[in-house]
XYZ file of C-alpha atoms in Angstrom:
639
model
C 8.783 -20.257 -28.128
C 11.633 -22.300 -29.463
C 12.010 -24.126 -32.750
C 14.812 -26.600 -32.312
C 15.994 -29.008 -29.634
C 19.008 -27.004 -28.474
C 17.020 -23.837 -28.160
C 14.316 -25.623 -26.211
C 17.010 -26.672 -23.736
C 17.423 -23.042 -22.773
C 14.616 -23.153 -20.291
C 15.552 -26.516 -18.763
C 16.447 -24.816 -15.475
C 12.756 -24.680 -14.578
C 12.794 -28.518 -14.496
C 15.748 -28.674 -12.094
C 16.652 -25.527 -10.218
C 13.610 -23.335 -9.546
C 11.334 -25.525 -7.382
C 11.846 -26.924 -3.898
C 12.285 -30.689 -3.667
C 9.432 -31.050 -1.146
C 6.174 -30.578 -3.057
C 3.065 -32.774 -3.564
C 3.798 -35.767 -5.750
C 1.340 -34.605 -8.456
C 2.918 -31.137 -8.739
C 5.828 -30.262 -11.042
C 6.900 -27.888 -13.807
C 6.723 -30.614 -16.453
C 3.506 -29.405 -18.008
C 4.583 -25.806 -17.903
C 7.778 -26.737 -19.708
C 5.776 -28.664 -22.313
C 3.621 -25.576 -22.917
C 6.681 -23.367 -23.358
C 8.518 -25.578 -25.809
C 5.548 -26.096 -28.112
C 6.777 -25.991 -31.708
C 6.310 -22.668 -33.441
C 4.644 -24.188 -36.487
C 2.290 -21.958 -38.495
C -0.787 -23.832 -37.250
C 0.353 -23.223 -33.640
C 0.876 -19.428 -33.932
C -2.388 -18.429 -32.275
C -2.012 -21.068 -29.605
C 1.467 -19.919 -28.759
C 0.304 -16.312 -28.499
C -2.125 -17.348 -25.772
C 0.549 -19.404 -24.039
C 2.874 -16.374 -24.067
C 0.247 -14.168 -22.482
C -0.320 -16.607 -19.632
C 3.293 -17.688 -19.129
C 4.775 -14.198 -19.233
C 1.957 -12.300 -17.549
C 4.288 -10.861 -14.887
C 7.698 -9.282 -15.427
C 8.056 -7.372 -12.216
C 8.606 -8.174 -8.550
C 6.553 -11.184 -7.453
C 5.540 -12.783 -4.159
C 6.531 -16.427 -3.618
C 4.103 -19.055 -2.304
C 5.404 -19.863 1.162
C 4.581 -23.054 3.036
C 6.028 -25.085 5.899
C 7.204 -28.668 6.032
C 8.255 -30.910 8.870
C 12.012 -30.732 9.226
C 12.899 -33.446 11.779
C 9.749 -34.408 13.644
C 9.942 -31.459 16.047
C 10.868 -28.465 13.936
C 9.436 -26.915 10.818
C 11.015 -24.940 8.015
C 9.485 -22.530 5.521
C 10.002 -23.117 1.788
C 8.962 -20.983 -1.156
C 7.753 -21.482 -4.717
C 8.853 -18.642 -6.940
C 6.199 -17.136 -9.247
C 6.403 -19.203 -12.499
C 6.909 -16.051 -14.579
C 9.970 -15.217 -12.465
C 11.122 -18.818 -12.758
C 11.341 -18.213 -16.499
C 13.511 -15.182 -15.862
C 15.786 -17.354 -13.732
C 16.018 -19.935 -16.526
C 16.979 -17.163 -18.944
C 19.613 -15.995 -16.419
C 21.040 -19.523 -16.346
C 21.184 -19.614 -20.119
C 23.031 -16.293 -20.276
C 25.238 -16.522 -17.233
C 25.812 -20.244 -16.506
C 29.532 -19.982 -17.150
C 29.803 -16.927 -14.885
C 27.893 -18.817 -12.195
C 30.400 -21.654 -12.454
C 33.423 -19.307 -12.432
C 32.450 -17.597 -9.171
C 31.968 -20.977 -7.497
C 35.491 -22.234 -8.136
C 37.382 -20.000 -5.706
C 37.188 -21.893 -2.397
C 39.313 -24.765 -1.192
C 36.851 -25.370 1.678
C 33.681 -26.101 -0.301
C 32.355 -29.665 -0.410
C 29.332 -28.971 -2.616
C 29.624 -26.562 -5.490
C 28.513 -26.495 -9.115
C 31.329 -27.811 -11.327
C 29.992 -27.943 -14.890
C 26.816 -27.876 -16.936
C 25.183 -31.290 -17.125
C 25.652 -32.581 -20.669
C 22.397 -32.513 -22.663
C 22.951 -34.939 -25.465
C 24.369 -38.439 -25.819
C 26.754 -39.469 -28.576
C 23.774 -40.739 -30.540
C 23.286 -37.150 -31.685
C 26.422 -37.549 -33.828
C 24.661 -40.253 -35.850
C 21.898 -37.871 -36.752
C 19.570 -38.716 -33.859
C 18.566 -36.180 -31.219
C 18.874 -38.196 -28.043
C 18.776 -36.374 -24.733
C 21.225 -37.884 -22.362
C 19.294 -37.022 -19.199
C 15.966 -36.683 -20.865
C 15.329 -33.048 -21.633
C 11.664 -32.962 -22.556
C 11.555 -32.788 -26.350
C 8.957 -32.744 -29.058
C 9.081 -35.184 -31.913
C 8.462 -33.025 -34.998
C 6.322 -35.744 -36.620
C 4.283 -36.980 -33.720
C 4.149 -33.928 -31.461
C 4.543 -36.180 -28.405
C 6.336 -34.660 -25.417
C 8.730 -36.973 -23.605
C 9.273 -35.687 -20.066
C 12.067 -37.673 -18.480
C 14.851 -37.764 -15.992
C 16.680 -34.473 -16.102
C 17.652 -33.982 -12.471
C 20.305 -31.266 -12.297
C 21.335 -28.261 -14.398
C 24.914 -28.479 -13.082
C 27.051 -31.403 -12.009
C 28.471 -30.965 -8.521
C 31.793 -31.446 -6.783
C 32.801 -33.045 -4.479
C 29.842 -34.478 -2.566
C 26.146 -34.086 -3.225
C 25.354 -35.530 0.212
C 27.060 -34.750 3.507
C 27.154 -38.412 4.488
C 29.332 -39.170 1.501
C 32.002 -36.779 2.809
C 31.860 -38.352 6.313
C 32.358 -41.798 4.749
C 35.035 -40.678 2.260
C 38.762 -41.318 2.017
C 39.269 -37.553 2.312
C 37.618 -37.553 5.714
C 39.791 -40.470 6.846
C 42.945 -38.582 5.737
C 41.873 -35.578 7.763
C 41.292 -37.862 10.721
C 44.858 -39.145 10.420
C 46.276 -35.613 10.378
C 44.267 -33.925 13.130
C 43.299 -34.750 16.665
C 40.161 -32.592 16.889
C 37.158 -31.738 14.683
C 34.719 -28.951 15.458
C 31.456 -28.568 13.550
C 29.703 -25.215 13.150
C 26.299 -24.265 11.786
C 25.226 -20.864 10.490
C 22.004 -19.798 12.152
C 19.008 -19.492 9.826
C 21.403 -18.912 6.955
C 19.048 -18.470 4.007
C 16.611 -16.329 6.031
C 19.411 -13.893 6.905
C 21.437 -13.652 3.703
C 21.516 -10.038 2.468
C 20.976 -10.100 -1.291
C 23.376 -7.193 -1.996
C 26.195 -9.226 -0.421
C 26.394 -11.278 -3.597
C 27.904 -8.152 -5.223
C 30.225 -7.719 -2.210
C 31.377 -11.312 -2.665
C 32.259 -10.878 -6.336
C 33.548 -7.292 -6.506
C 34.254 -6.305 -2.955
C 31.978 -4.126 -0.841
C 33.454 -0.724 -1.743
C 33.507 -1.333 -5.499
C 30.021 -2.942 -5.395
C 28.612 0.163 -3.656
C 30.354 2.511 -6.064
C 29.088 0.645 -9.180
C 25.690 -0.526 -7.923
C 23.824 1.061 -10.842
C 26.043 -0.541 -13.521
C 24.930 -3.594 -15.422
C 26.782 -6.721 -14.351
C 26.302 -10.428 -13.682
C 26.183 -9.881 -9.906
C 23.762 -6.898 -10.048
C 21.434 -8.874 -12.278
C 21.594 -11.820 -9.877
C 20.874 -9.563 -6.931
C 17.919 -7.963 -8.715
C 16.526 -11.319 -9.797
C 16.654 -12.741 -6.278
C 14.823 -9.668 -4.978
C 12.241 -9.919 -7.753
C 11.601 -13.529 -6.769
C 11.130 -12.648 -3.133
C 8.707 -9.698 -3.159
C 11.500 -7.147 -3.323
C 13.122 -8.295 -0.051
C 16.870 -7.691 0.358
C 17.081 -9.454 3.725
C 16.718 -13.215 3.229
C 16.385 -15.436 0.174
C 13.786 -18.056 -0.767
C 14.495 -21.468 0.787
C 14.107 -24.574 -1.282
C 15.193 -24.074 -4.925
C 18.669 -25.044 -6.062
C 18.988 -21.523 -7.443
C 19.038 -20.211 -3.848
C 21.731 -22.698 -2.849
C 23.928 -21.500 -5.693
C 23.280 -17.900 -4.690
C 24.407 -18.735 -1.137
C 27.436 -20.695 -2.437
C 28.714 -17.615 -4.271
C 28.651 -15.640 -1.032
C 30.177 -18.426 1.047
C 32.986 -18.834 -1.467
C 34.083 -15.301 -0.636
C 33.627 -15.979 3.082
C 35.922 -18.958 2.718
C 38.589 -16.885 0.979
C 38.438 -14.171 3.655
C 38.703 -16.765 6.437
C 41.682 -18.368 4.748
C 43.373 -14.959 4.386
C 42.686 -14.042 8.050
C 44.223 -17.354 9.198
C 47.505 -16.894 7.339
C 49.308 -14.785 9.994
C 48.268 -17.220 12.733
C 48.616 -20.677 11.161
C 50.598 -22.574 8.647
C 48.070 -24.082 6.264
C 49.336 -27.549 7.189
C 48.291 -26.952 10.832
C 44.571 -26.878 10.159
C 41.914 -27.774 7.594
C 38.417 -26.420 6.999
C 35.622 -28.034 5.024
C 32.217 -26.484 4.367
C 29.037 -28.171 3.190
C 26.603 -25.394 2.179
C 26.376 -23.537 5.553
C 27.983 -26.193 7.793
C 31.684 -25.717 8.658
C 34.066 -28.464 9.840
C 37.298 -27.370 11.481
C 40.174 -29.836 11.842
C 43.119 -28.992 14.140
C 45.479 -30.518 16.685
C 44.203 -28.653 19.800
C 40.861 -27.403 21.047
C 42.374 -23.922 21.434
C 43.196 -23.888 17.714
C 39.672 -24.890 16.788
C 38.313 -22.066 18.992
C 40.641 -19.528 17.392
C 39.533 -20.609 13.915
C 35.895 -20.517 15.024
C 36.270 -16.876 16.175
C 37.763 -15.902 12.802
C 34.930 -17.610 10.914
C 32.429 -15.853 13.170
C 34.043 -12.451 12.554
C 33.979 -12.898 8.773
C 30.351 -14.152 8.827
C 29.296 -11.111 10.850
C 30.534 -8.809 8.060
C 27.924 -10.546 5.855
C 25.224 -10.216 8.532
C 25.431 -13.916 9.265
C 25.967 -15.574 12.642
C 26.889 -18.992 14.024
C 24.367 -21.073 15.939
C 26.295 -21.681 19.148
C 23.799 -24.290 20.299
C 24.705 -26.557 17.397
C 28.483 -26.362 17.770
C 30.163 -29.658 18.661
C 33.778 -30.741 19.104
C 35.061 -34.330 18.982
C 38.458 -36.021 19.271
C 39.755 -38.874 17.191
C 38.318 -41.135 16.011
C 35.741 -38.799 14.472
C 33.080 -41.508 14.531
C 29.671 -39.925 15.106
C 26.609 -41.742 16.458
C 25.156 -41.351 12.942
C 28.103 -43.235 11.403
C 27.857 -45.941 14.053
C 24.131 -46.289 13.467
C 24.647 -46.470 9.691
C 27.257 -49.208 10.188
C 24.917 -51.228 12.409
C 21.957 -50.772 10.115
C 24.113 -51.473 7.063
C 24.920 -54.898 8.520
C 21.226 -55.501 9.151
C 20.361 -54.418 5.585
C 22.987 -56.819 4.165
C 21.470 -59.661 6.175
C 18.001 -58.696 4.919
C 19.207 -58.771 1.310
C 20.725 -62.207 1.923
C 17.514 -63.462 3.512
C 15.608 -62.025 0.550
C 17.770 -64.074 -1.824
C 17.111 -67.171 0.274
C 13.341 -66.466 0.136
C 13.463 -66.021 -3.614
C 15.097 -69.445 -3.905
C 13.077 -71.208 -1.206
C 12.277 -74.746 -2.401
C 8.870 -74.979 -0.622
C 6.408 -72.904 1.395
C 7.748 -74.120 4.762
C 11.263 -72.984 3.895
C 9.895 -69.626 2.867
C 7.954 -69.348 6.116
C 11.164 -70.111 8.077
C 12.995 -67.351 6.221
C 10.077 -65.020 6.829
C 10.585 -65.424 10.598
C 14.296 -64.704 10.190
C 13.430 -61.569 8.146
C 11.038 -60.292 10.816
C 13.627 -60.794 13.567
C 16.337 -58.947 11.629
C 14.050 -56.125 10.576
C 13.058 -55.457 14.198
C 16.745 -54.878 14.947
C 16.723 -51.648 12.930
C 14.871 -49.760 15.646
C 17.232 -51.075 18.307
C 20.291 -50.008 16.271
C 19.070 -46.398 16.231
C 18.235 -46.480 19.927
C 21.590 -48.046 20.827
C 23.486 -45.156 19.163
C 21.072 -42.451 20.329
C 20.266 -41.442 16.736
C 16.885 -40.174 15.615
C 15.576 -42.262 12.794
C 15.033 -39.233 10.499
C 18.809 -39.022 10.058
C 18.974 -42.415 8.316
C 15.383 -42.880 7.132
C 16.015 -41.833 3.465
C 18.792 -44.299 2.978
C 16.945 -46.979 4.944
C 13.694 -46.639 3.018
C 15.528 -46.762 -0.302
C 16.993 -50.104 0.667
C 13.717 -51.491 1.962
C 12.045 -50.385 -1.238
C 14.529 -52.468 -3.210
C 13.968 -55.440 -0.908
C 10.188 -55.152 -1.342
C 10.439 -54.898 -5.110
C 12.630 -57.985 -5.268
C 10.312 -59.986 -3.033
C 7.278 -59.036 -5.130
C 9.055 -59.659 -8.416
C 10.184 -63.157 -7.441
C 7.199 -64.023 -5.293
C 4.517 -63.416 -7.897
C 5.958 -66.177 -10.055
C 5.274 -68.720 -7.280
C 2.211 -70.919 -7.155
C -0.783 -70.196 -4.960
C 0.412 -72.586 -2.239
C 3.158 -70.042 -1.415
C 0.649 -67.227 -0.812
C 0.493 -67.444 2.988
C 4.305 -67.504 3.395
C 4.731 -64.772 0.796
C 2.204 -62.572 2.678
C 4.243 -62.976 5.865
C 7.381 -61.869 4.025
C 5.862 -58.865 2.244
C 3.875 -57.765 5.311
C 7.068 -57.815 7.447
C 8.832 -55.387 5.073
C 5.722 -53.190 4.756
C 5.436 -53.107 8.545
C 8.955 -51.722 8.896
C 8.354 -49.208 6.088
C 5.175 -47.936 7.736
C 6.924 -47.808 11.115
C 9.765 -45.624 9.723
C 7.232 -43.298 8.038
C 5.212 -43.000 11.267
C 8.312 -42.085 13.258
C 9.667 -39.766 10.561
C 6.682 -38.258 8.878
C 8.336 -35.849 6.440
C 7.768 -35.153 2.781
C 10.726 -37.220 1.704
C 9.438 -40.330 3.562
C 6.031 -39.895 1.896
C 7.837 -40.057 -1.462
C 9.512 -43.287 -0.424
C 6.259 -44.712 0.769
C 4.545 -43.827 -2.493
C 7.343 -45.601 -4.394
C 6.987 -48.624 -2.189
C 3.252 -48.800 -2.822
C 3.806 -48.701 -6.551
C 3.987 -52.498 -6.194
C 0.206 -52.577 -5.804
C -0.657 -52.690 -9.513
C 1.647 -55.681 -9.930
C 0.147 -57.459 -6.965
C -3.385 -56.779 -8.183
C -2.574 -58.019 -11.665
C -0.482 -61.101 -10.976
C -0.886 -62.232 -7.361
C -3.375 -64.813 -6.192
C -6.594 -63.081 -5.163
C -6.321 -63.954 -1.461
C -2.735 -62.622 -1.325
C -3.724 -59.403 -3.093
C -6.719 -58.871 -0.781
C -4.579 -59.355 2.380
C -1.894 -56.915 1.251
C -4.419 -54.327 0.162
C -6.158 -54.696 3.533
C -2.879 -54.209 5.385
C -2.057 -51.035 3.428
C -5.591 -49.763 3.902
C -5.159 -50.072 7.657
C -1.688 -48.584 7.848
C -2.135 -45.489 5.718
C -4.875 -43.962 7.893
C -2.556 -44.294 10.900
C -0.070 -42.064 9.123
C -2.816 -39.598 8.179
C -3.975 -39.475 11.804
C -0.378 -38.691 12.828
C -0.238 -35.918 10.259
C -3.443 -34.432 11.764
C -2.144 -34.594 15.350
C -1.609 -31.449 17.438
C 1.819 -30.021 16.748
C 1.746 -31.056 13.093
C -0.740 -28.326 12.174
C 2.090 -25.877 11.526
C 2.897 -27.869 8.392
C 1.723 -26.525 5.044
C 0.064 -29.800 4.247
C 2.450 -31.434 1.794
C 2.875 -34.486 4.040
C -0.864 -35.173 4.384
C -1.464 -34.242 0.743
C 0.975 -36.958 -0.388
C -0.570 -39.571 1.940
C -4.106 -38.862 0.633
C -2.912 -38.815 -2.981
C -1.052 -42.103 -2.473
C -4.107 -43.778 -0.943
C -6.504 -42.460 -3.562
C -4.284 -43.330 -6.474
C -3.151 -46.805 -5.481
C -6.139 -48.015 -3.401
C -8.868 -46.320 -5.424
C -11.899 -44.293 -4.343
C -12.813 -46.813 -1.623
C -9.814 -45.585 0.360
C -11.747 -42.358 1.017
C -14.481 -44.323 2.783
C -12.096 -44.710 5.699
C -13.179 -42.391 8.502
C -9.705 -40.863 8.975
C -9.145 -40.245 5.262
C -12.690 -38.882 4.908
C -12.150 -36.517 7.850
C -8.814 -35.277 6.516
C -10.316 -34.579 3.074
C -13.354 -32.861 4.492
C -11.130 -30.699 6.677
C -9.122 -29.654 3.637
C -12.262 -28.504 1.821
C -13.901 -26.812 4.807
C -10.757 -24.974 5.963
C -11.531 -21.277 5.479
C -7.873 -20.536 4.708
C -7.638 -22.563 1.466
C -4.079 -23.042 0.298
C -2.908 -24.097 -3.131
C -1.478 -27.429 -2.044
C -4.617 -28.345 -0.100
C -6.688 -27.354 -3.141
C -4.864 -29.608 -5.606
C -4.677 -32.543 -3.173
C -8.395 -32.385 -2.253
C -9.402 -31.974 -5.886
C -7.269 -34.892 -7.049
C -8.842 -37.133 -4.422
C -12.436 -36.098 -5.160
C -12.324 -36.132 -8.958
C -14.575 -38.774 -10.596
C -16.202 -39.608 -7.277
C -19.938 -38.812 -7.221
C -19.961 -38.778 -3.389
C -17.938 -35.517 -3.457
C -19.747 -33.497 -6.123
C -21.020 -30.946 -3.606
C -17.682 -30.557 -1.867
C -15.860 -30.331 -5.208
C -18.130 -27.481 -6.281
C -17.460 -25.802 -2.924
C -13.722 -26.196 -3.458
C -13.886 -24.693 -6.969
C -15.860 -21.726 -5.659
C -13.266 -21.040 -2.977
C -10.489 -21.260 -5.526
C -12.238 -18.732 -7.772
C -12.657 -16.356 -4.840
C -8.976 -16.809 -3.973
C -7.604 -15.751 -7.385
C -9.731 -12.610 -7.527
C -11.551 -10.968 -10.422
C -8.725 -9.362 -12.374
C -5.087 -10.022 -13.166
C -3.429 -8.070 -10.401
C -3.287 -10.891 -7.813
C -2.317 -13.480 -10.424
C 0.537 -11.289 -11.643
C 1.836 -10.658 -8.155
C 1.278 -13.800 -6.093
C 2.711 -17.202 -7.040
C -0.042 -19.006 -5.089
C -2.866 -17.238 -6.976
C -1.097 -17.781 -10.306
C -0.650 -21.523 -9.652
C -4.289 -21.894 -8.653
C -5.425 -19.923 -11.690
C -3.484 -22.143 -14.093
C -4.710 -25.342 -12.451
C -8.297 -24.151 -12.538
C -7.821 -23.833 -16.295
C -6.305 -27.310 -16.506
C -8.735 -29.085 -14.169
C -10.803 -31.808 -15.881
C -13.980 -31.191 -13.829
C -14.515 -27.605 -15.064
C -16.214 -27.151 -18.429
C -14.384 -25.492 -21.284
C -17.144 -22.895 -21.373
C -16.379 -21.902 -17.771
C -12.645 -21.914 -18.379
C -12.991 -19.753 -21.480
C -14.979 -17.177 -19.466
C -12.351 -17.213 -16.686
C -9.606 -16.606 -19.234
C -11.387 -13.958 -21.301
C -12.474 -11.999 -18.240
C -8.827 -11.530 -17.413
C -7.023 -11.542 -20.755
C -9.726 -10.493 -23.231
C -9.844 -11.529 -26.863
C -12.142 -13.924 -28.729
C -10.210 -17.227 -29.112
C -12.329 -20.270 -29.837
C -13.012 -22.826 -27.124
C -11.179 -25.476 -29.149
C -8.091 -23.282 -29.305
C -8.276 -22.518 -25.564
C -8.694 -26.184 -24.740
C -5.428 -27.017 -26.567
C -3.707 -24.420 -24.358
C -5.340 -25.349 -21.067
C -4.468 -29.059 -21.456
C -0.810 -28.235 -20.853
C -0.811 -24.871 -19.021
C -1.196 -26.235 -15.498
C 1.170 -27.747 -12.987
C -0.816 -30.712 -11.703
C -0.904 -34.249 -13.058
C -4.669 -34.695 -12.537
C -4.633 -38.310 -13.771
C -1.713 -39.499 -11.649
C -0.140 -41.278 -14.582
C 3.211 -39.448 -14.096
C 3.506 -40.132 -10.381
C 6.040 -42.939 -10.779
C 8.037 -40.934 -13.291
C 8.126 -37.964 -10.928
C 9.319 -40.124 -8.046
C 12.049 -41.717 -10.141
C 13.353 -38.287 -11.134
C 13.326 -37.145 -7.493
C 15.388 -40.215 -6.627
C 17.980 -39.004 -9.098
C 18.106 -35.452 -7.778
C 20.995 -34.646 -5.450
C 19.112 -33.341 -2.445
C 20.810 -31.163 0.152
C 20.650 -33.523 3.115
C 22.700 -36.068 5.066
C 21.751 -39.210 3.090
C-alpha cells in the first residue's frame, strides 16, 4: 500500500498499459487500483492485509484470459487479459525501468509510433500546495476518503503519430511524396503471435552477448521473464492487446530498423530511399519499383533472423500521387460531415417548425451520401467508422442540446432530425459491428437521460421506441452464424447498453431475451458472458432463477481451492467479481473467501474489502466516464 500521492502513482500503469482496449464497457482496472491505493492508516491495517492477500495471491507464471473480437467484419483476432497479479508486476517494472524503456525506443529513424516521455502526473497547481493530477490519477482525499477515478489515458506520451491516418495526412507524408515516385507497403504476418520473447535481449545486447549473459540480471532479461510470466511461460508469441505488448514489440523493431538501415548502406545513398514503420507496418519510398523490391528483400531477411515474416498477400505498391482509396473516402465523407455540421447549425437556429422540417430533409439526403462515398471509393466502412461515429456523436449531442430548449410544437420536426442521425449511426454499427463501434453507440445513447428528463413526452417516447427497435437488430447480427467465433464483447456491450439506458423493459424484447438466456445456458461459461449477463439480470425479479444458475456455474468455474485462481486470469477475475457482486450475501462471500484464504475476519471488515476488490461497475454509474477515457486513449488503429 502507498501513503502519499506520488507513491500511489507508481501503480498507474495498470490503468493505462496492462489491459486491451476492447473489453466490456463495465469492466476496468479502476476498482482494483482503488483497492491498492487505500491509505495505510492505522484503522485500515487489517483491511489492507486482506487486500494484499487477494491482490498479490500469485507471483509466478500465470495464464492470460484469451478471447476473440471481430477485427473487420470477416476476420477475428485473439486478445488477452494478463492475470491481475502479474499486471501489478508489470506496473512495478514500469516504475523501476520506465527510463530504460524510453531509452531503447529512441534508436530508430523509421518509427512513426514510439514512447517519447512519461506523461506528466501533476499540474502546476501542485506548486501552490494543492495536489492536482493533470490527467486524473485516481487519488484519495485524506479527509474524505473519496476516490476520484478520472482520465489518465497513457503512461507515456508518443511520437510522432498515435494513429496511422495522421501520418498519411501529414506534411511529412506529402514531403515524401514530392521526393519519391513509388511507395510500397508491407505487413508483418501475425507479428505479436510470432515474436520470440528472448529476441528482446538480442535487440538490446546483440544475440551472442545475450546468449552468453542470459543468467545475469538486466533490464532486458527482466522484461523477457515478465512477458513469459504473463503468457503462461510461452517464449513464442506475446499477449495481444495491452500497450505493454506494443512497447515490447517496438523495442525489437527498433533493432530491426537499425539492422535494415545498416544493410542498405552499401547499396543506397540514404537520400535515395526512405522507410517509415508504424508498429509492424512498413512503408518503403523510392524512385523505382526495383529499388522498393530490393529494400523489401533486405527487410524480409532481417525479419527472418527474428523469426518474423512478411505477409506477401498484403503487400501493395503505388505510384504518385500516393492517394489511397481510404484517403479519397475520408475526403468525400469529410465534405459530407462539414455539410451536416452546417445543416445542424441551421436546424439549431431554425425560426419555426417548418424551417426545421425542411432542414431535416436536407440532413437526411446528405447523411445517405455517406454510404455512397464509401462504395464509390471501394472502401469498407470499418476503415472510417471510428472517425465517422465520433463526428455523428457530436452532431447528435448538439441537436439534442439545442432542440430540447424548443417548445413542444417543434417535437415532430426535431424527431425527424434526431431519428435521421440515429438511423445513420445504427446503420454504421450494423455494417461494422466491432467493439469500438459499440463504444461509440453507447456514447451516442447517453443522450437518453437528457431526452427523458427534458424532452416533451411524445418526443421522448418516439425516440425510445426507435432505439428499442434498432438495438435488437444489432444483437441479432451479433448472434448470426459466422459471428460465433467472437468472445462475446460485442454482444455484451449491446446488452449492457440496452439494459442501462432503456431499463429492464429492454429485456422483454424477444431477441434480447434470447441472447441473455443463451449466455446463461451456454455450458462453456466465460468471464465476459458472466459479467454481462449478471449486469443485465440484477434487480430484475424475472431472472432470479437464471441468476442463481449463473452464480452456481461461476462457483464451479473457479474451483474449490486457490490453485486455479492463482494460475488463470479468467478464474481470478470471476472470483473477485463474485466477491464484489451485489446479489450475493456477505455471509456467502465470507465463506468463499475463508475457504480459500483462511482467517477469521469479521463480515464488516470483509465487506469493506469486497466493495472495491472487483473489476466490474455493477451499477453502471461509471459507464460514461469509462467511455470518455477510452476516447482519450491513443488506440493502435487507422483512425
